XYZ file of C-alpha atoms in Angstrom:
275
model
C 62.300 60.258 105.888
C 65.462 61.731 107.454
C 66.026 62.158 111.172
C 65.825 65.930 110.717
C 63.061 67.783 112.565
C 61.728 71.315 112.322
C 59.340 73.242 114.531
C 57.165 76.005 113.099
C 55.448 78.674 115.174
C 52.737 79.446 112.655
C 50.730 82.593 112.161
C 48.230 83.458 109.445
C 48.716 83.039 105.719
C 50.503 80.760 103.277
C 54.099 81.305 104.322
C 54.245 78.730 107.172
C 52.273 76.241 105.045
C 54.723 76.607 102.152
C 57.682 76.091 104.486
C 56.067 72.987 106.013
C 55.370 71.616 102.525
C 58.944 72.210 101.326
C 60.342 70.633 104.499
C 58.080 67.581 104.175
C 59.195 67.103 100.564
C 62.792 66.956 101.822
C 61.857 64.292 104.379
C 61.930 66.627 107.367
C 59.479 65.911 110.207
C 57.517 69.086 110.978
C 55.865 69.962 114.299
C 53.555 72.980 114.040
C 52.558 75.172 116.965
C 49.655 77.152 115.531
C 48.827 80.530 117.073
C 45.119 80.443 117.841
C 43.099 82.933 115.822
C 45.841 83.135 113.180
C 46.909 79.671 111.936
C 44.434 76.983 110.796
C 45.056 73.302 111.388
C 43.354 72.229 108.154
C 45.960 74.121 106.100
C 48.727 71.847 107.431
C 47.076 68.477 106.868
C 49.433 66.189 105.013
C 52.456 68.493 105.409
C 53.241 68.150 109.121
C 53.642 65.231 111.504
C 51.937 66.936 114.454
C 49.904 70.105 114.976
C 48.704 71.827 118.138
C 47.016 75.169 118.807
C 48.439 77.613 121.337
C 47.354 81.026 122.547
C 49.805 83.901 122.564
C 51.800 83.839 125.766
C 51.752 80.069 126.321
C 55.533 79.894 126.274
C 55.936 77.030 128.738
C 53.426 74.874 126.876
C 55.049 75.673 123.541
C 58.519 74.739 124.745
C 57.182 71.496 126.212
C 55.447 70.670 122.893
C 58.629 71.069 120.846
C 60.819 69.214 123.339
C 58.356 66.297 123.492
C 58.707 65.936 119.724
C 62.502 66.180 119.694
C 62.632 69.566 117.968
C 65.852 71.559 118.321
C 65.316 73.982 115.401
C 62.283 76.251 115.080
C 61.181 79.194 113.004
C 58.421 81.777 113.115
C 56.404 82.349 109.975
C 53.102 83.931 109.004
C 51.231 87.059 110.023
C 50.129 87.524 113.597
C 47.254 89.961 113.763
C 48.278 92.641 116.232
C 44.743 92.636 117.638
C 45.478 89.096 118.880
C 47.461 90.771 121.632
C 44.142 91.975 123.016
C 41.868 89.024 122.151
C 44.016 85.863 122.324
C 46.697 86.675 124.893
C 46.479 84.027 127.625
C 49.929 83.477 129.133
C 50.851 80.420 131.163
C 53.150 80.764 134.195
C 56.360 80.954 132.169
C 54.734 83.297 129.666
C 53.511 85.603 132.445
C 56.995 85.761 133.985
C 58.431 86.448 130.547
C 55.988 89.300 129.861
C 56.669 90.813 133.265
C 60.404 90.846 132.516
C 60.088 92.788 129.261
C 61.556 96.281 129.192
C 59.860 97.182 125.908
C 56.746 96.047 124.053
C 58.295 96.706 120.644
C 58.022 93.696 118.330
C 61.778 93.468 117.749
C 62.535 93.417 121.480
C 59.834 90.870 122.318
C 60.871 88.430 119.585
C 64.567 88.775 120.400
C 63.770 87.858 123.987
C 61.631 84.904 122.851
C 64.631 83.612 120.897
C 66.781 83.919 124.032
C 64.244 81.937 126.104
C 64.119 79.106 123.570
C 67.905 79.018 123.373
C 68.049 78.388 127.144
C 66.110 75.167 126.453
C 68.436 74.031 123.658
C 66.154 75.181 120.820
C 67.639 77.426 118.121
C 65.676 79.749 115.843
C 66.472 79.645 112.117
C 65.576 81.953 109.229
C 61.885 82.565 108.609
C 62.649 82.212 104.902
C 63.977 78.658 105.216
C 63.218 76.764 101.961
C 61.679 79.930 100.425
C 64.809 81.697 99.178
C 63.553 81.413 95.567
C 60.720 83.808 96.504
C 63.148 86.681 97.288
C 63.793 88.491 93.963
C 67.004 90.407 93.201
C 66.933 94.046 92.082
C 65.009 94.779 88.910
C 61.568 95.356 87.410
C 59.429 92.210 87.450
C 56.519 93.437 85.323
C 55.880 94.657 81.802
C 55.254 98.213 82.963
C 58.352 100.084 84.100
C 58.427 103.048 86.518
C 58.356 106.541 85.050
C 60.975 109.119 86.012
C 58.543 110.758 88.444
C 57.651 107.390 89.952
C 61.336 106.612 90.483
C 61.678 109.856 92.459
C 58.681 108.830 94.556
C 60.274 105.417 95.196
C 63.525 107.031 96.371
C 61.628 109.247 98.802
C 59.388 106.392 99.903
C 62.349 104.077 100.489
C 64.033 106.557 102.847
C 60.762 107.200 104.641
C 59.886 103.512 105.002
C 63.377 102.758 106.347
C 62.996 105.485 108.988
C 59.566 104.191 110.013
C 60.813 100.578 110.098
C 63.715 101.606 112.333
C 61.145 102.890 114.849
C 59.436 99.455 114.797
C 56.166 100.957 113.553
C 55.691 99.239 110.185
C 57.513 98.306 106.996
C 55.318 100.026 104.400
C 54.567 103.601 103.408
C 52.583 105.183 100.578
C 53.949 108.424 99.123
C 53.258 110.914 96.361
C 55.941 113.418 95.345
C 57.500 114.309 98.711
C 54.339 113.780 100.751
C 53.451 110.764 102.871
C 49.891 109.550 102.311
C 49.933 106.675 104.801
C 52.248 104.645 107.011
C 51.607 101.040 108.020
C 50.513 100.508 111.612
C 48.826 97.603 113.344
C 46.479 96.977 110.421
C 49.161 95.480 108.151
C 50.345 96.234 104.625
C 47.211 95.428 102.618
C 44.914 97.440 104.890
C 47.409 100.332 104.847
C 47.313 100.375 101.029
C 43.506 100.426 101.022
C 43.422 103.202 103.630
C 45.862 105.222 101.526
C 43.644 104.635 98.502
C 40.637 106.122 100.302
C 42.674 109.142 101.388
C 44.081 109.618 97.893
C 40.650 109.454 96.262
C 39.610 112.424 98.415
C 42.603 114.463 97.283
C 41.748 117.530 95.195
C 44.807 117.127 92.957
C 45.808 113.640 91.831
C 49.036 112.629 90.131
C 49.998 109.330 88.550
C 53.189 108.845 90.543
C 52.089 107.395 93.850
C 54.530 104.785 95.151
C 53.810 102.036 97.654
C 57.148 101.058 99.202
C 57.888 98.085 101.468
C 61.284 97.559 103.104
C 63.104 95.384 105.621
C 64.128 96.855 108.937
C 67.660 98.254 109.138
C 69.843 95.311 110.204
C 66.860 93.001 109.680
C 67.049 89.753 111.656
C 65.829 87.105 109.197
C 64.567 84.968 112.082
C 61.458 87.087 112.466
C 59.103 89.551 110.805
C 60.463 89.515 107.260
C 58.653 91.760 104.765
C 56.182 89.686 102.717
C 54.128 90.465 99.598
C 51.477 88.214 98.115
C 48.392 88.067 95.926
C 46.412 89.897 98.595
C 48.805 92.821 98.304
C 48.236 92.994 94.555
C 44.479 92.971 95.094
C 44.831 95.809 97.614
C 46.862 97.769 95.030
C 44.170 97.220 92.407
C 41.389 98.208 94.837
C 43.243 101.404 95.773
C 44.017 102.272 92.145
C 47.775 102.475 92.739
C 50.148 101.508 89.923
C 53.576 101.141 91.527
C 54.773 98.795 94.257
C 58.475 98.833 95.169
C 60.077 96.492 97.685
C 63.563 95.860 99.011
C 65.452 93.422 96.794
C 66.723 90.108 98.208
C 65.114 90.837 101.583
C 61.403 90.628 100.715
C 59.435 87.408 100.247
C 57.057 87.501 97.290
C 54.822 84.473 97.795
C 53.228 82.968 94.669
C 55.709 85.053 92.678
C 54.497 84.112 89.184
C 50.833 84.738 90.063
C 51.705 88.044 91.741
C 53.492 89.237 88.580
C 50.590 88.063 86.399
C 48.105 89.941 88.592
C 50.263 93.070 88.463
C 50.507 92.903 84.667
C 46.758 92.365 84.363
C 46.121 95.532 86.392
C 48.844 97.674 84.812
C 50.871 97.740 88.031
C 54.634 98.142 88.054
C 56.328 95.786 90.508
C 59.981 96.529 91.164
C 62.672 95.283 93.549
C 65.066 98.056 94.622
């Protein structure tokens, strides 16, 4: 065991668990602040030295937790269901003052301000992809099936559209066909957006085979928060919707369980490409 310590503000999903596991294997002591309603303590057993649940907005309690355990580096990882803002928001005194000081409720602004508050207490945020760089593929097609010429045109249009939407801090994913937008990701998240687009597409009178689901990073993405992530659930959503092409931004998108994701895509005839 080294003297190195890492704090994780953990949301839902495998990403924070994988980071904790990789850190533990390197002898790093991990303190996990789990966001109630998103993270699960049982997922971190054996891969962290201490775990504690917090509600959204408990900034003072969270800072005290990390400082008590000697943590000076933290990261945020995992999905936070946007509905938690309505169901699990219970700020402490410092959290209430922080919320009152916000000039915008956009995700990027809120998280940037959170980073500033932690820095005041001597705690630095590091990349959300720490120890997971091998899950960020370079440009290229990852699957047996390659995109058709028409699909490549759809990807180009979808990429520009997704970038514009991401710049507005709405979502990172869009679903397009030809030069028409079928769906844009909102609060529901990527997988639910894909399924919603599938329902809309099934009702379409004229169907083509060149629908593209495109996921991008924000322009000037800060890798300390809200990185684009794809996983096995995304592949299942693609299969459920009947879509055959998923494009994502190369070297900026985490593909968790990469080998299994590619296997699932191949099994369902889906083209998976980093652009």
